[in-house]
RNA sequence: GCCGCAGUAGCUCAGUGGUAGAGCAACGCAUUCGUAAUGCGUGGGUCGGGGGUUCAAAUCCCUUCUGCGGCACCA
């Protein structure tokens, strides 16, 4: 071994150790208790095994089991422990991959018969035993060929394939825990005992080998794992709470909308739900108008000639509903459709139609940018398994718009859009918005050179705005790169809402031009953009985000006037009329029920304000205000109460 | 579309081969009550659809549809 190496500690101090020293030895040199608590070593920002020899100068941090950083290891190790348990209990089951994920871990198995929920209990039981056994995790470096031969011999063809596909430069490491071992990059905790017992297997699901739908379907078991029982319980409680704010459940309870099998994936908006929808649409319409947009309306059903020209027929057809342009056969016998008619399609997007409007007449460079908006109802033939309440529907309405501009206007237009986007999201109180820049997909239109330019323009705009983003390679639309703005639902699933897509391709395919300063024809660039995305998904997410307690301006019923006894009926009607006259969405509850019952019912319905009136209020011309979620009653003069509420019902824009 | 699970009254759910149940909701009657469930009574079902096994099927088998959780795909 060469000379000593210099180790930097988190407090800034520096010490020398002989080359080959391990994290465990360093911890021991500090204190026995630290050595006992230590589970891994952070070397220059990368987690490694405690027993790995250090041979270079580096900055380290000793990770204790209680540290946040240990969670990932606990989860990854739990996956290994689960895999061992499964192979013990169900010999012949092949292991594939098992990473740690947010809140837990999973492992994909290849097995003829699927796991049942009783199997999960057994596996969990065995996992506890393996943890108690407390085998040491040891890392071994194997020869590539021998490793492949070993796994093939064992019948572990998936593991063998993984090794075969690892780059030559990669060292093949295997982690052993007692009798059991797995191909793994590591790092791991010192022993299986360190996993602890705060884990739970959650569910079984199918998953394609290597995420490829043309390959084998494996069985995935999901689990959750935490540092202690308290954290585990807190997580399980959070899941229960989240279930209560599921927009599908709330939509039914609050009588907002429903779905039924005759129109799967398309929403039936009830009066109360549609009130929310209309209020939201009106809001975004005001925003767009003031941001210099014009609004249009284009056809639903369009001949496939246009879809062929736009490229949708080639690249997007499997997601389109196609309709033959013919009179259906009305005879009882024989096919309804001849199969020979010209085809039309329900529009899956508005863009080609907007270009048709742009193409009418001659456009000058002075006309640009043209910001053309449409609350266009689109249909997409989504796979059955993809449908999910309002989040994933087949009929959707986007707050869609296309900005036709010159290349030199791209940056300013994109920037203006992103600013408008954030101004709107602030109004809804969404805090966590994740931005992804999705780049060229495999199936695409347009030259690489055009894509280079478009992707660069998109990245530059975000950098100018100082907004952090991640790349989503290959996720772009077939005509251009895009920003995806993601929001999370109640249980943490991420959904794309807003979008902003740069498109050099469609204007060319559909022959859009403008006359430049030089008197020659030029191609406009097209920016496809949506702030809320689809109204359906956005409303679903927003309902989950506020647990059904919508802000006043969006609440379908903003105020209920409820009487204590029928003596106050006449006055209650006056109050109700006055509320309506003030533009407030109010309802009247004159039922012969106790006030307790009425308060409970309207609270469950999440009505934000109640005006309770009895004999006293009628005599004094007041109302007893009770706000949702509060116990207190506030007796206020009628005119002031209505004035204040009307003010509060104003939309944020 | 793929893997798994589920489908019983408007909602939540019980019912493992022998006459379809409960709570809430609805409806009727009584009750006029001061801030989260007043009492009594009544009606309500092709047990998702189709086929099969059986003397007999909500229950067992096959098939199909839809929903749920993932995967794949995507706003």
XYZ file of C-alpha atoms (C1' of nucleotides) in Angstrom:
728
model
C 0.000 0.000 0.000
C 1.124 3.549 -0.684
C 1.433 6.301 1.877
C -1.193 7.864 4.112
C -4.330 9.503 2.736
C -6.024 12.656 3.943
C -9.617 12.391 5.116
C -11.770 15.490 5.495
C -14.598 15.424 8.042
C -17.935 17.274 7.907
C -16.782 19.751 10.569
C -13.957 20.787 8.251
C -11.197 18.988 10.158
C -8.677 16.832 8.346
C -6.905 13.687 9.497
C -4.434 11.289 7.967
C -5.081 7.570 7.806
C -3.145 4.747 6.225
C -4.303 3.932 2.733
C -6.814 1.087 2.801
C -8.507 2.280 5.946
C -12.246 1.528 6.109
C -15.118 3.684 7.245
C -15.655 1.364 10.157
C -12.061 1.806 11.313
C -12.372 5.564 11.046
C -15.567 5.467 13.100
C -13.873 3.263 15.709
C -11.027 5.735 15.919
C -13.517 8.392 16.910
C -15.702 6.491 19.357
C -17.087 3.045 19.998
C -20.626 4.385 20.055
C -20.200 5.992 16.654
C -18.816 2.742 15.263
C -21.855 0.958 16.600
C -24.339 3.438 15.138
C -22.590 3.696 11.773
C -24.154 1.899 8.816
C -22.449 3.407 5.774
C -20.003 5.979 4.625
C -20.636 9.012 2.464
C -17.473 9.455 0.362
C -17.443 12.682 -1.636
C -21.231 12.588 -1.805
C -21.560 8.921 -2.736
C -22.754 6.279 -0.282
C -20.421 3.303 0.110
C -20.049 0.269 2.339
C -18.541 0.821 5.747
C -16.007 -1.909 5.040
C -14.728 -0.609 1.714
C -11.064 0.346 1.870
C -10.313 4.007 1.100
C -7.224 4.581 -1.013
C -7.492 8.249 -1.954
C -7.888 11.604 -0.273
C -11.561 12.267 0.225
C -14.253 14.019 2.239
C -16.360 11.641 4.286
C -19.426 11.627 6.428
C -20.313 8.687 8.620
C -23.945 7.716 8.091
C -25.788 6.469 11.170
C -28.869 4.306 10.964
C -30.911 7.228 12.308
C -29.780 9.511 9.498
C -32.088 10.368 6.635
C -29.461 9.001 4.253
C -29.772 5.535 5.782
C -33.369 5.194 4.570
C -32.313 4.377 1.050
C -30.063 1.608 2.336
C -32.711 0.212 4.665
C -35.107 0.020 1.737
C -32.653 -1.473 -0.673
C -31.620 -4.055 1.899
C -35.245 -4.814 2.648
C -35.597 -5.649 -1.049
C -32.705 -8.127 -0.760
C -34.178 -9.635 2.374
C -37.513 -9.993 0.607
C -35.861 -11.673 -2.368
C -34.174 -14.186 -0.076
C -37.461 -14.868 1.703
C -39.232 -15.407 -1.608
C -36.577 -17.779 -2.922
C -36.646 -19.768 0.313
C -40.417 -20.057 0.311
C -40.943 -20.469 -3.418
C -37.990 -22.341 -4.921
C -37.652 -21.862 -8.641
C -38.664 -18.222 -8.501
C -36.150 -16.102 -10.376
C -34.958 -12.786 -9.024
C -34.470 -9.832 -11.338
C -34.132 -6.307 -9.960
C -35.154 -4.724 -6.665
C -34.359 -1.074 -6.051
C -35.315 1.303 -3.279
C -37.942 3.842 -4.266
C -39.700 6.776 -2.658
C -41.197 5.485 0.611
C -40.082 1.912 0.096
C -38.820 -0.686 -2.302
C -39.897 -3.363 -4.739
C -38.501 -6.511 -6.223
C -39.490 -8.045 -9.559
C -39.743 -11.828 -9.642
C -40.228 -14.274 -12.492
C -42.593 -17.025 -11.422
C -45.310 -19.090 -13.069
C -47.993 -18.578 -10.453
C -48.673 -15.098 -9.090
C -48.353 -14.228 -5.430
C -51.520 -13.958 -3.365
C -52.083 -11.740 -0.363
C -51.581 -14.771 1.900
C -48.214 -15.253 0.244
C -47.333 -11.680 1.184
C -48.010 -12.427 4.854
C -45.789 -15.479 4.718
C -43.030 -13.598 2.945
C -43.224 -10.788 5.451
C -42.981 -13.284 8.304
C -39.915 -14.889 6.764
C -38.336 -11.478 6.233
C -38.605 -10.766 9.953
C -36.792 -14.044 10.617
C -34.033 -13.195 8.166
C -33.591 -9.786 9.765
C -33.357 -11.386 13.214
C -30.747 -13.826 11.937
C -28.582 -10.771 11.287
C -26.252 -12.112 8.603
C -23.407 -9.860 7.551
C -23.627 -8.322 4.075
C -20.352 -9.068 2.327
C -19.293 -7.686 -1.019
C -17.405 -9.872 -3.487
C -15.934 -8.944 -6.840
C -16.604 -11.632 -9.435
C -15.256 -12.364 -12.838
C -17.815 -11.431 -15.488
C -17.775 -14.774 -17.317
C -17.894 -16.772 -14.120
C -20.735 -14.659 -12.835
C -22.752 -15.237 -15.994
C -22.028 -18.971 -15.847
C -22.987 -19.070 -12.166
C -26.370 -17.448 -12.653
C -27.120 -19.412 -15.809
C -26.299 -22.595 -13.950
C -28.778 -21.606 -11.260
C -31.417 -20.946 -13.898
C -31.329 -17.214 -13.190
C -31.538 -16.110 -16.809
C -32.584 -12.554 -16.007
C -29.567 -11.978 -13.779
C -27.311 -13.492 -16.435
C -28.811 -11.110 -18.991
C -28.225 -8.152 -16.691
C -24.545 -8.996 -16.310
C -24.131 -9.600 -20.027
C -25.506 -6.140 -20.730
C -23.385 -4.343 -18.131
C -20.661 -2.232 -19.756
C -17.224 -3.895 -19.849
C -15.863 -1.171 -17.592
C -18.267 -2.114 -14.805
C -16.931 -4.249 -11.967
C -19.244 -7.179 -11.238
C -20.055 -7.213 -7.541
C -22.118 -9.691 -5.611
C -23.499 -9.188 -2.118
C -23.850 -12.159 0.149
C -26.078 -12.418 3.211
C -25.464 -15.848 4.738
C -26.364 -18.518 2.211
C -28.086 -16.143 -0.151
C -26.482 -13.787 -2.657
C -27.479 -11.300 -5.328
C -25.819 -9.384 -8.102
C -25.766 -5.835 -6.816
C -23.901 -2.581 -7.152
C -24.421 -1.848 -3.438
C -23.852 -0.335 -1.029
C -25.467 -2.201 1.831
C -25.895 -1.977 5.575
C -23.459 -3.990 7.740
C -25.966 -6.790 8.492
C -29.553 -7.764 7.751
C -30.344 -6.903 11.361
C -29.853 -3.231 10.502
C -32.921 -3.375 8.251
C -35.037 -3.431 11.380
C -38.684 -4.429 11.516
C -40.435 -1.238 10.436
C -41.451 -2.561 7.038
C -44.597 -3.853 5.431
C -45.343 -5.506 2.121
C -47.996 -3.473 0.366
C -49.176 -5.041 -2.866
C -48.460 -7.195 -5.864
C -48.387 -5.808 -9.386
C -47.320 -6.809 -12.845
C -44.316 -5.149 -14.422
C -42.591 -5.738 -17.743
C -39.026 -7.000 -17.741
C -36.884 -3.936 -18.297
C -39.994 -1.820 -18.720
C -40.514 -3.178 -22.220
C -44.084 -4.138 -23.073
C -42.878 -6.615 -25.689
C -41.052 -8.642 -23.044
C -42.034 -10.912 -20.180
C -44.460 -9.778 -17.509
C -42.872 -10.193 -14.096
C -44.472 -10.122 -10.676
C -43.548 -7.115 -8.618
C -43.990 -6.934 -4.867
C -44.051 -3.438 -3.386
C -43.087 -2.791 0.205
C -42.564 0.182 2.428
C -39.716 0.456 4.935
C -38.744 3.011 7.556
C -36.207 3.595 10.298
C -38.664 2.865 13.089
C -42.204 1.779 13.840
C -43.345 5.346 14.415
C -42.316 6.414 10.928
C -43.990 3.369 9.442
C -47.240 4.077 11.257
C -47.120 7.727 10.242
C -46.750 6.669 6.610
C -49.634 4.203 6.797
C -51.830 6.837 8.431
C -50.886 9.295 5.702
C -52.017 6.764 3.091
C -55.355 6.344 4.837
C -55.857 10.091 4.946
C -54.911 10.405 1.308
C -57.532 7.848 0.365
C -60.178 10.112 1.829
C -59.234 12.918 -0.530
C -59.329 10.804 -3.661
C -61.123 12.976 -6.224
C -63.210 10.009 -7.404
C -64.572 9.499 -3.915
C -65.069 13.211 -3.247
C -66.715 13.705 -6.634
C -69.342 11.145 -5.683
C -69.815 12.379 -2.138
C -70.081 16.010 -3.188
C -72.240 15.184 -6.229
C -69.800 16.806 -8.656
C -69.474 14.260 -11.469
C -69.583 10.592 -12.300
C -68.309 8.032 -14.775
C -70.147 5.037 -16.138
C -69.208 2.168 -18.330
C -71.147 3.257 -21.414
C -68.797 6.226 -21.703
C -65.684 4.969 -20.030
C -63.024 7.572 -19.642
C -65.453 10.445 -20.235
C -66.861 12.503 -17.425
C -70.520 13.242 -16.704
C -70.360 16.640 -15.054
C -73.201 17.234 -12.611
C -74.495 20.750 -11.975
C -72.217 21.282 -8.985
C -69.132 19.931 -10.701
C -69.823 21.887 -13.847
C -70.062 25.048 -11.789
C -66.463 24.505 -10.752
C -65.506 23.738 -14.330
C -67.133 26.905 -15.661
C -65.608 29.094 -12.943
C -62.184 27.705 -13.748
C -62.655 28.176 -17.474
C -63.823 31.755 -16.949
C -60.755 32.457 -14.821
C -58.270 31.181 -17.358
C -60.166 32.937 -20.158
C -59.659 36.273 -18.354
C -56.001 35.458 -17.881
C -55.526 34.619 -21.546
C -57.452 37.646 -22.799
C -55.270 39.965 -20.752
C -52.129 38.194 -21.952
C -52.951 39.022 -25.573
C -54.619 35.822 -26.709
C -57.528 35.542 -29.134
C -60.022 32.716 -28.759
C -61.312 30.458 -31.520
C -63.445 27.349 -31.952
C -62.611 24.621 -34.446
C -64.277 21.413 -35.700
C -64.520 18.237 -33.715
C -64.594 15.886 -36.651
C -61.990 16.367 -39.353
C -61.169 14.412 -42.506
C -58.133 12.238 -42.213
C -56.529 14.107 -45.138
C -55.642 16.805 -42.642
C -54.363 14.286 -40.095
C -52.230 12.649 -42.762
C -50.792 16.019 -43.714
C -50.141 16.982 -40.096
C -48.412 13.707 -39.366
C -50.910 12.621 -36.704
C -52.167 9.831 -38.938
C -48.707 8.343 -39.045
C -47.499 9.070 -35.545
C -50.588 9.337 -33.353
C -53.217 7.203 -35.055
C -53.409 4.526 -32.382
C -54.656 7.199 -30.000
C -57.358 8.524 -32.331
C -61.033 7.706 -32.678
C -61.693 7.176 -36.348
C -65.135 7.627 -37.888
C -66.207 6.533 -41.389
C -67.758 9.296 -43.472
C -70.850 7.354 -44.546
C -74.460 6.683 -43.691
C -74.530 3.556 -41.518
C -76.413 0.554 -42.870
C -79.885 0.528 -41.305
C -80.790 -3.026 -42.356
C -80.840 -5.550 -39.540
C -78.513 -7.814 -41.420
C -75.122 -6.971 -42.762
C -72.407 -4.827 -41.277
C -73.283 -1.347 -40.050
C -70.144 0.053 -41.614
C -69.006 -0.856 -45.134
C -65.317 -0.376 -44.397
C -64.916 1.433 -47.707
C -65.810 4.996 -46.768
C -63.392 7.877 -46.369
C -62.248 8.230 -42.804
C -62.582 11.135 -40.469
C -61.271 11.411 -36.938
C -62.325 13.103 -33.745
C -59.596 15.605 -33.068
C -57.034 14.478 -30.502
C -55.382 17.910 -30.592
C -56.309 21.381 -31.771
C -53.079 22.346 -33.449
C -53.768 21.384 -37.086
C -57.091 23.207 -36.960
C -55.447 26.337 -35.606
C -52.992 26.329 -38.476
C -55.981 26.262 -40.845
C -57.163 29.505 -39.290
C -53.673 30.952 -39.457
C -53.466 30.007 -43.118
C -56.550 31.985 -44.093
C -55.396 35.159 -45.803
C -51.828 36.478 -45.743
C -49.927 37.075 -42.531
C -47.255 39.720 -42.178
C -44.324 39.615 -39.780
C -46.094 42.546 -38.145
C -49.030 40.266 -37.250
C -46.812 38.016 -35.163
C -46.999 36.747 -32.570
C -50.561 35.482 -32.931
C -51.667 33.747 -29.758
C -54.635 31.571 -30.652
C -56.517 29.942 -27.789
C -59.266 27.345 -27.748
C -61.026 25.425 -25.035
C -61.060 22.606 -27.520
C -62.707 19.352 -26.647
C -60.382 16.560 -27.740
C -60.698 12.805 -27.785
C -57.863 10.358 -27.362
C -58.217 6.624 -27.420
C -56.335 5.868 -24.239
C -55.613 2.270 -23.279
C -58.186 0.845 -20.881
C -55.611 0.244 -18.204
C -54.523 3.866 -18.336
C -57.875 5.428 -17.481
C -57.987 6.940 -14.024
C -60.874 9.125 -12.870
C -60.464 12.703 -14.036
C -56.696 12.326 -14.210
C -56.680 10.219 -17.328
C -59.717 10.524 -19.553
C -60.617 9.923 -23.182
C -62.533 13.135 -23.657
C -60.688 16.176 -22.423
C -60.727 19.922 -22.723
C -57.446 21.738 -22.592
C -56.871 25.412 -21.975
C -54.991 25.105 -25.204
C -53.343 27.776 -27.299
C -50.848 28.015 -30.101
C -48.516 30.918 -30.437
C -47.411 31.599 -33.999
C -44.219 33.614 -33.895
C -40.933 34.366 -35.571
C -37.816 32.535 -34.446
C -36.479 35.697 -32.849
C -39.623 35.859 -30.707
C -39.324 32.376 -29.222
C -37.418 33.287 -26.102
C -39.665 36.203 -25.190
C -42.824 34.177 -25.858
C -41.666 31.163 -23.884
C -40.577 33.392 -21.053
C -43.897 35.269 -21.042
C -45.737 31.977 -21.003
C -43.786 30.571 -18.089
C -44.401 33.764 -16.138
C -48.124 33.601 -16.862
C -48.066 29.945 -15.890
C -46.564 30.661 -12.478
C -48.892 33.608 -11.873
C -51.855 31.261 -12.382
C -50.477 28.435 -10.256
C -49.854 30.863 -7.433
C -53.582 31.623 -7.511
C -54.311 27.965 -6.819
C -51.727 27.558 -4.103
C -49.829 24.772 -5.801
C -46.410 24.778 -4.221
C -44.542 21.879 -5.708
C -44.326 22.106 -9.454
C -41.705 20.009 -11.138
C -40.440 21.028 -14.560
C -39.084 18.534 -17.053
C -37.627 19.291 -20.428
C -38.673 16.422 -22.668
C -36.385 15.899 -25.639
C -36.637 14.157 -29.026
C -38.439 10.808 -29.077
C -37.479 7.918 -31.320
C -40.563 8.284 -33.495
C -40.462 11.880 -34.643
C -40.823 14.304 -37.486
C -38.215 16.882 -38.448
C -34.444 16.859 -38.922
C -31.924 16.477 -36.119
C -30.656 19.954 -36.839
C -34.110 21.417 -36.198
C -34.379 19.408 -32.987
C -30.968 20.642 -31.818
C -32.116 24.211 -32.241
C -35.465 23.678 -30.545
C -34.071 21.821 -27.530
C -31.428 24.466 -27.001
C -33.972 27.298 -27.172
C -36.106 25.561 -24.547
C -33.241 24.942 -22.146
C -31.980 28.510 -22.563
C -35.355 30.011 -21.699
C -35.546 28.162 -18.383
C -32.015 29.130 -17.534
C -32.757 32.784 -18.255
C -35.714 32.492 -15.863
C -33.585 30.732 -13.272
C -35.992 27.807 -12.981
C -34.570 24.412 -12.064
C -35.553 21.535 -14.336
C -34.723 17.965 -15.205
C -34.364 16.426 -18.610
C -36.789 13.713 -19.714
C -34.866 12.222 -22.632
C -37.027 10.848 -25.423
C -40.288 12.129 -23.935
C -40.858 15.000 -26.366
C -43.846 15.219 -28.712
C -43.212 13.855 -32.180
C -43.082 17.411 -33.558
C -40.937 19.079 -30.929
C -39.419 19.251 -27.439
C -41.550 20.359 -24.526
C -41.675 21.468 -20.957
C -43.791 19.259 -18.762
C -45.165 20.807 -15.594
C -45.921 18.064 -13.081
C -48.137 18.125 -10.007
C -48.647 15.395 -7.432
C -51.940 13.837 -6.430
C -53.023 12.933 -2.900
C -50.899 9.808 -2.692
C -47.877 11.243 -4.418
C -48.411 10.136 -7.987
C -47.080 12.735 -10.377
C -49.253 14.038 -13.244
C -48.370 16.308 -16.103
C -50.623 19.332 -16.293
C -49.273 22.359 -18.063
C -47.069 22.051 -21.073
C -45.148 24.203 -23.502
C -43.960 22.675 -26.739
C -41.837 24.173 -29.409
C -42.707 23.110 -32.924
C -40.812 23.768 -36.142
C -42.416 20.816 -37.899
C -46.180 21.322 -38.107
C -46.068 24.794 -39.674
C -43.959 23.295 -42.414
C -46.109 20.223 -42.917
C -49.262 22.298 -43.097
C -47.727 25.096 -45.117
C -47.972 28.011 -42.692
C -46.111 31.112 -43.841
C -45.851 34.793 -43.153
C -44.366 37.594 -45.234
C -41.180 38.882 -43.637
C -39.677 42.351 -43.636
C -37.767 41.282 -46.728
C -40.990 40.596 -48.640
C -40.252 36.849 -48.793
C -42.212 33.988 -47.294
C -41.015 32.582 -43.967
C -42.081 29.765 -41.670
C -43.576 30.774 -38.374
C -42.606 28.777 -35.299
C -45.466 27.346 -33.339
C -45.572 27.087 -29.550
C -48.181 24.677 -28.232
C -48.966 25.568 -24.655
C -51.451 24.878 -21.894
C -51.456 26.292 -18.393
C -53.897 24.064 -16.545
C -53.421 21.312 -19.120
C -56.778 19.641 -19.275
C -59.520 21.100 -17.136
C -60.451 17.549 -16.130
C -57.083 16.576 -14.721
C -56.498 19.954 -13.165
C -59.824 19.882 -11.343
C -59.100 16.341 -10.137
C -55.732 17.379 -8.771
C -57.062 20.578 -7.282
C -59.859 18.752 -5.461
C -57.314 16.345 -3.988
C -54.977 19.184 -3.140
C -57.632 20.986 -1.091
C -59.350 17.775 0.087
C -62.615 18.970 -1.455
C -62.595 22.228 0.498
C -62.536 24.494 -2.509
C -61.814 28.182 -2.118
C -64.935 30.328 -2.183
C -64.566 31.492 -5.758
C -64.577 27.900 -7.030
C -66.991 26.299 -4.581
C -70.144 25.173 -6.342
C -72.365 26.225 -3.444
C -70.771 29.188 -1.755
C -73.294 29.722 1.011
C -76.270 27.892 2.513
C -78.973 29.770 4.366
C -80.355 27.435 7.022
C -83.220 28.056 9.391
C -83.470 26.989 13.003
C -87.262 26.856 13.031
C -89.880 27.523 10.409
C -90.615 30.866 12.066
C -87.605 32.204 10.207
C -88.572 30.873 6.766
C -89.719 34.220 5.437
C -86.567 36.007 6.549
C -84.387 33.166 5.262
C -85.938 33.609 1.822
C -85.070 37.287 1.909
C -81.486 36.483 2.895
C -81.250 33.913 0.121
C -82.604 36.352 -2.478
C -80.169 39.013 -1.336
C -77.248 36.589 -1.631
C -78.264 35.634 -5.158
C -78.714 39.280 -6.048
C -75.133 39.844 -4.889
C -73.971 37.162 -7.324
C -73.306 34.543 -4.672
C -74.131 30.897 -5.389
C -76.434 30.319 -2.429
C -78.902 27.632 -1.436
C -81.747 27.639 1.013
C -82.335 24.918 3.603
C -85.814 25.253 5.104
C -86.215 21.575 5.960
C -87.849 20.618 9.192
C -84.588 19.343 10.680
C -82.563 20.272 13.706
C -79.847 22.825 13.147
C -77.279 20.217 14.214
C -78.362 18.019 11.364
C -78.189 20.838 8.837
C -74.777 21.992 10.015
C -73.438 18.482 9.786
C -74.853 17.834 6.357
C -73.562 21.044 4.786
C -70.210 20.573 6.495
C -69.913 17.107 5.012
C -70.787 18.647 1.643
C -67.943 21.107 2.267
C -70.023 24.231 1.795
C -67.632 27.029 2.773
C -70.154 29.325 4.502
C -73.473 28.907 6.289
C -75.814 31.707 7.253
C -77.931 30.365 10.090
C -81.096 32.293 10.874
C -83.627 31.927 13.673
C -86.159 34.157 15.305
C -83.464 36.377 16.817
C -81.711 36.991 13.486
C -85.016 37.683 11.768
C -85.891 40.338 14.364
C -82.453 41.942 14.283
C -81.819 41.528 10.518
C -78.599 39.635 11.143
C -77.174 36.220 10.231
C -75.146 33.796 12.358
C -72.185 32.917 10.129
C -70.564 29.555 10.474
C -67.556 28.852 8.303
C -66.512 25.404 7.218
C -64.132 23.768 9.650
C -64.754 26.287 12.392
C -66.880 25.933 15.511
C -67.353 29.623 16.074
C -70.472 31.527 15.057
C -70.272 35.118 14.133
C -73.461 37.187 14.233
C -73.261 39.989 11.684
C -75.709 42.448 10.157
C -77.196 41.120 6.925
C -75.857 43.788 4.562
C -72.345 43.595 5.911
C -72.381 39.796 5.907
C -73.385 39.700 2.255
C -70.970 42.458 1.261
C -68.061 40.724 2.960
C -68.895 37.349 1.494
C -69.349 38.755 -2.010
C -65.891 40.272 -1.718
C -64.443 36.969 -0.622
C -66.108 35.182 -3.530
C -64.170 37.271 -6.033
C -61.846 35.144 -8.141
C -58.142 35.876 -7.664
C -58.039 37.321 -11.196
C -53.096 -3.389 -24.041
C -50.373 -6.644 -19.963
C -50.275 -8.828 -14.611
C -53.107 -9.214 -10.133
C -57.531 -8.171 -7.225
C -62.672 -6.823 -7.067
C -68.031 -6.223 -8.768
C -74.495 -7.768 -3.719
C -79.905 -1.674 -2.573
C -78.261 5.392 -4.290
C -73.538 4.944 -0.759
C -70.450 1.762 2.714
C -70.389 -3.258 3.393
C -72.040 -8.524 5.582
C -73.590 -12.955 3.473
C -68.728 -20.131 1.070
C -74.497 -24.574 -2.314
C -80.781 -24.508 0.585
C -86.553 -18.425 1.064
C -81.109 -11.936 -0.420
C -79.268 -8.753 4.806
C -77.412 -4.252 7.929
C -76.196 0.972 8.598
C -76.630 5.540 6.121
C -79.593 7.739 2.165
C -84.860 7.920 -0.018
C -90.162 8.098 1.097
C -94.337 8.693 5.015
C -95.818 10.271 9.945
C -94.646 12.649 14.421
C -91.263 16.436 16.227
C -90.329 23.476 15.570
C -85.545 22.159 18.003
C -79.689 27.617 18.566
C -74.538 25.174 15.391
C -71.435 18.056 12.991
C -76.599 12.574 12.831
C -84.631 13.509 16.605
C -87.900 9.195 16.843
C -91.142 5.596 14.614
C -92.634 3.375 10.141
C -92.418 2.077 4.645
C -90.557 0.990 -0.005
C -86.142 -0.489 -2.514
C -82.226 -6.053 -5.602
C -82.138 -9.992 -12.898
C -76.270 -10.408 -6.429
C -72.042 -6.616 -13.456
C -73.601 -9.519 -18.354
C -73.695 -14.376 -20.834
C -72.998 -19.645 -20.592
C -72.205 -24.170 -17.708
C -72.267 -27.809 -13.286
C -76.305 -29.082 -9.710
C -82.682 -31.175 -7.405
C -80.926 -26.248 -5.945
C -75.863 -21.023 -7.506
C -74.734 -14.342 -4.861
C -71.737 -18.743 -3.461
C -68.500 -23.728 -7.828
C -66.514 -23.617 -13.262
C -65.912 -21.020 -18.129
C -66.359 -16.512 -20.725
C -67.068 -11.342 -21.187
C -67.536 -6.244 -19.449
C -66.342 -2.571 -15.970
C -63.699 -0.761 -11.713
C -59.194 -0.716 -8.464
C -53.517 -1.224 -7.854
C -49.261 -1.478 -10.750
C -46.697 -1.919 -15.712
C -46.574 0.013 -20.650
C -48.474 4.517 -22.846
C -49.659 9.802 -21.820
C -52.390 15.974 -20.730
